[in-house]
Coordinates of C-alpha atoms in Angstrom, one line a residue:
Chain A
E1291 CA -41.9 35.9 107.3
T1292 CA -45.5 37.1 107.3
G1293 CA -46.8 35.8 110.7
V1294 CA -49.6 33.9 109.0
T1295 CA -49.4 30.2 110.0
Q1296 CA -51.3 27.3 108.6
S1297 CA -51.7 23.7 109.8
P1298 CA -51.2 21.1 108.9
T1299 CA -48.7 21.6 106.1
H1300 CA -49.6 18.3 104.3
L1301 CA -52.6 16.1 104.6
I1302 CA -53.8 13.0 102.8
K1303 CA -57.5 12.1 102.9
T1304 CA -59.8 9.6 101.3
R1305 CA -62.6 10.6 99.0
G1306 CA -65.8 11.2 101.0
Q1307 CA -64.0 12.2 104.2
Q1308 CA -64.1 15.6 105.8
V1309 CA -61.2 17.8 106.5
T1310 CA -60.5 20.9 108.7
L1311 CA -57.6 23.3 107.9
R1312 CA -56.5 26.0 110.3
C1313 CA -55.0 29.4 109.9
S1314 CA -53.6 31.9 112.4
S1315 CA -53.7 35.4 111.0
Q1316 CA -51.0 38.0 111.3
S1317 CA -51.3 40.2 114.5
G1318 CA -53.6 43.2 114.0
H1319 CA -55.3 41.7 110.9
N1320 CA -59.1 41.1 111.3
T1321 CA -59.8 39.7 107.8
V1322 CA -58.9 36.2 106.6
S1323 CA -59.4 34.9 103.1
W1324 CA -59.0 31.3 101.9
Y1325 CA -57.8 30.3 98.4
Q1326 CA -57.5 27.0 96.5
Q1327 CA -54.5 26.7 94.2
A1328 CA -54.7 23.7 91.9
L1329 CA -51.6 22.6 90.0
G1330 CA -50.6 25.1 87.3
Q1331 CA -53.3 27.6 88.3
G1332 CA -53.4 30.8 90.3
P1333 CA -55.0 31.0 93.7
Q1334 CA -58.8 30.9 93.4
F1335 CA -60.9 32.7 96.0
I1336 CA -63.0 30.5 98.3
F1337 CA -64.3 33.0 100.9
Q1338 CA -63.4 35.7 103.2
Y1339 CA -64.2 36.3 106.9
Y1340 CA -64.3 39.7 108.6
R1341 CA -64.9 39.9 112.3
E1342 CA -66.3 36.4 112.4
E1343 CA -68.8 36.9 109.6
E1344 CA -68.5 35.5 106.0
N1345 CA -67.9 38.6 103.9
G1346 CA -67.7 37.3 100.4
R1347 CA -67.6 34.0 98.7
G1348 CA -66.2 32.6 95.4
N1349 CA -67.6 30.0 93.2
F1350 CA -67.3 27.0 95.5
P1351 CA -70.1 24.6 96.7
P1352 CA -71.6 24.7 100.2
R1353 CA -69.5 21.7 101.3
F1354 CA -66.7 24.3 101.6
S1355 CA -67.4 26.2 104.8
G1356 CA -65.5 28.2 107.3
L1357 CA -65.3 29.9 110.7
Q1358 CA -63.5 32.8 112.1
F1359 CA -62.8 33.0 115.8
P1360 CA -62.7 36.1 118.2
N1361 CA -58.9 36.1 117.9
Y1362 CA -59.3 36.2 114.1
S1363 CA -57.9 32.8 113.5
S1364 CA -59.9 30.8 111.0
E1365 CA -60.8 27.3 109.9
L1366 CA -61.7 25.9 106.4
N1367 CA -63.9 22.8 106.4
V1368 CA -64.5 20.7 103.4
N1369 CA -67.1 17.9 103.6
A1370 CA -67.5 14.9 101.2
L1371 CA -64.1 15.3 99.8
E1372 CA -63.6 14.7 96.0
L1373 CA -60.5 13.9 94.1
D1374 CA -60.6 17.3 92.5
D1375 CA -60.3 18.9 95.9
S1376 CA -56.6 18.0 95.9
A1377 CA -54.8 21.3 95.9
L1378 CA -52.7 23.8 97.9
Y1379 CA -55.0 25.7 100.3
L1380 CA -53.8 29.1 101.1
C1381 CA -54.9 31.4 103.9
A1382 CA -54.3 35.2 103.7
S1383 CA -54.8 37.8 106.3
S1384 CA -55.3 41.5 105.9
S1385 CA -56.8 44.6 107.6
R1386 CA -59.9 46.4 106.6
G1387 CA -59.1 48.9 103.8
Y1388 CA -56.2 46.5 103.0
T1389 CA -53.9 47.1 100.1
E1390 CA -52.2 43.7 100.3
A1391 CA -52.8 40.3 101.8
F1392 CA -50.2 38.2 103.5
F1393 CA -50.2 34.6 102.9
G1394 CA -49.3 31.5 105.0
Q1395 CA -47.2 28.7 103.6
G1396 CA -50.3 26.7 102.6
T1397 CA -51.7 23.2 103.3
R1398 CA -51.1 20.6 100.6
L1399 CA -54.3 18.4 100.6
T1400 CA -54.2 15.2 98.6
V1401 CA -57.5 13.3 98.2
V1402 CA -57.1 9.6 97.2
Chain B
D71 CA -64.3 33.7 84.0
Q72 CA -60.6 34.7 84.3
Q73 CA -60.6 38.5 85.1
V74 CA -56.8 38.6 85.5
K75 CA -54.7 36.9 82.9
Q76 CA -51.0 36.1 82.6
N77 CA -50.5 34.7 79.1
S78 CA -46.9 33.7 79.4
P79 CA -46.6 30.6 81.6
S80 CA -42.8 30.8 81.6
L81 CA -39.9 33.1 80.9
S82 CA -36.2 32.6 80.9
V83 CA -33.8 35.5 81.2
Q84 CA -30.0 35.8 81.5
E85 CA -28.6 37.1 84.8
G86 CA -28.1 40.8 84.7
R87 CA -30.7 41.4 82.0
I88 CA -34.2 42.8 82.3
S89 CA -37.2 40.5 83.1
I90 CA -40.6 41.7 82.0
L91 CA -43.7 39.9 83.2
N92 CA -47.0 40.9 81.8
C93 CA -50.6 40.8 83.1
D94 CA -53.9 41.8 81.6
Y95 CA -57.2 42.4 83.3
T96 CA -60.8 42.9 82.3
N97 CA -62.5 44.8 85.1
S98 CA -62.0 48.5 85.0
M99 CA -63.3 48.7 88.6
F100 CA -60.1 47.2 90.1
D101 CA -58.5 49.8 92.2
Y102 CA -55.2 48.1 93.2
F103 CA -52.8 45.8 91.6
L104 CA -50.2 43.6 93.2
W105 CA -47.4 41.3 92.3
Y106 CA -46.7 38.2 94.4
K107 CA -43.7 35.9 94.2
K108 CA -43.9 32.3 95.1
Y109 CA -41.2 29.7 95.7
P110 CA -42.1 26.0 95.8
A111 CA -43.5 24.8 99.1
E112 CA -44.1 28.4 100.3
G113 CA -47.0 30.7 100.2
P114 CA -47.0 33.7 97.9
T115 CA -45.0 36.7 99.1
F116 CA -46.1 40.2 98.4
L117 CA -43.6 42.0 96.1
I118 CA -44.9 45.3 94.9
S119 CA -48.2 47.1 94.3
I120 CA -49.7 50.0 92.4
S121 CA -52.8 52.0 92.9
S122 CA -55.1 52.5 89.9
I123 CA -54.5 56.3 90.1
K124 CA -50.8 55.8 89.3
D125 CA -49.0 54.5 86.2
K126 CA -45.7 53.6 87.8
N127 CA -44.3 52.4 91.1
E128 CA -40.7 51.6 91.7
D129 CA -39.0 49.7 94.6
G130 CA -35.4 48.9 94.1
R131 CA -34.9 46.5 91.2
F132 CA -38.7 46.1 90.8
T133 CA -40.9 48.5 88.8
V134 CA -44.6 48.0 88.1
F135 CA -46.2 49.9 85.2
L136 CA -49.9 50.3 84.8
N137 CA -51.7 51.1 81.5
K138 CA -55.3 51.6 82.4
S139 CA -56.5 52.3 78.9
A140 CA -55.1 48.9 77.8
K141 CA -56.0 47.2 81.1
H142 CA -52.4 46.0 81.2
L143 CA -49.7 45.9 83.8
S144 CA -46.2 44.7 83.8
L145 CA -43.4 44.0 86.3
H146 CA -39.9 44.9 85.3
I147 CA -37.0 43.4 87.2
V148 CA -33.6 44.8 86.5
P149 CA -31.0 43.5 86.8
S150 CA -32.4 40.0 87.1
Q151 CA -30.7 37.7 89.6
P152 CA -30.8 33.9 89.9
G153 CA -32.6 34.3 93.3
D154 CA -35.5 35.9 91.4
S155 CA -36.3 32.5 89.9
A156 CA -39.8 31.8 91.1
V157 CA -43.5 31.9 90.0
Y158 CA -44.9 35.4 89.8
F159 CA -48.6 36.1 90.3
C160 CA -50.3 39.2 89.3
A161 CA -53.4 40.1 91.4
A162 CA -56.1 42.8 91.3
R163 CA -58.3 44.0 94.1
G164 CA -62.0 44.3 93.7
N165 CA -64.4 42.9 96.2
Q166 CA -61.8 40.1 96.6
F167 CA -58.3 39.5 95.2
Y168 CA -58.3 38.0 91.7
F169 CA -55.1 36.2 90.7
G170 CA -53.6 35.4 87.4
T171 CA -52.3 31.9 86.6
G172 CA -48.7 32.8 87.2
T173 CA -45.5 33.1 85.2
S174 CA -42.6 30.9 86.1
L175 CA -39.4 33.0 85.8
T176 CA -36.0 31.4 85.4
V177 CA -32.9 33.6 85.6
I178 CA -30.0 31.8 84.1
P179 CA -26.6 32.5 85.7

């Protein structure tokens, strides 16, 4: 068990709605990354937070936004949900100078 | 643009035999390579890694080989066990982690 926890585990939303996903990072880790994994694909990098600042972003539109809190936990917010946003959303935590990231179990988002 | 590629979506191996999972990458600036294992309904679990300055790293039944000139790495599992059946993702570290699309390994008892 990695110590990275995500909530909720499953979520169903309607197109156009907004969603917030949460992640508690592993103790001692100050970097949190979010990934989207569509069916049959590998995890795709959304963005990374280091000490409450966005520290890198993948090819995702601005309606994907995030926050990191002083305790290094994090939120992923997605506005104006689209059907193609249906995916497994993974959070990973690591330390600066990391050589590996530790993942949570993911949140399965279904947009209908 | 897929910088890390796993060209075999699936692999079946008999229990006790060797499993070889392959991964290719395009960016010579990647400095660390990792393999993750994923079971259904769980997040990826770190398995083994290798620095770009090495060509082999071994951990029990798992060995990762890196061929920088070919921009290729492979994961060898020997002997394969039914509990190894999972999806294996190759990842490379640059300014972020880049993941391949995964190879689904089935170990047949």
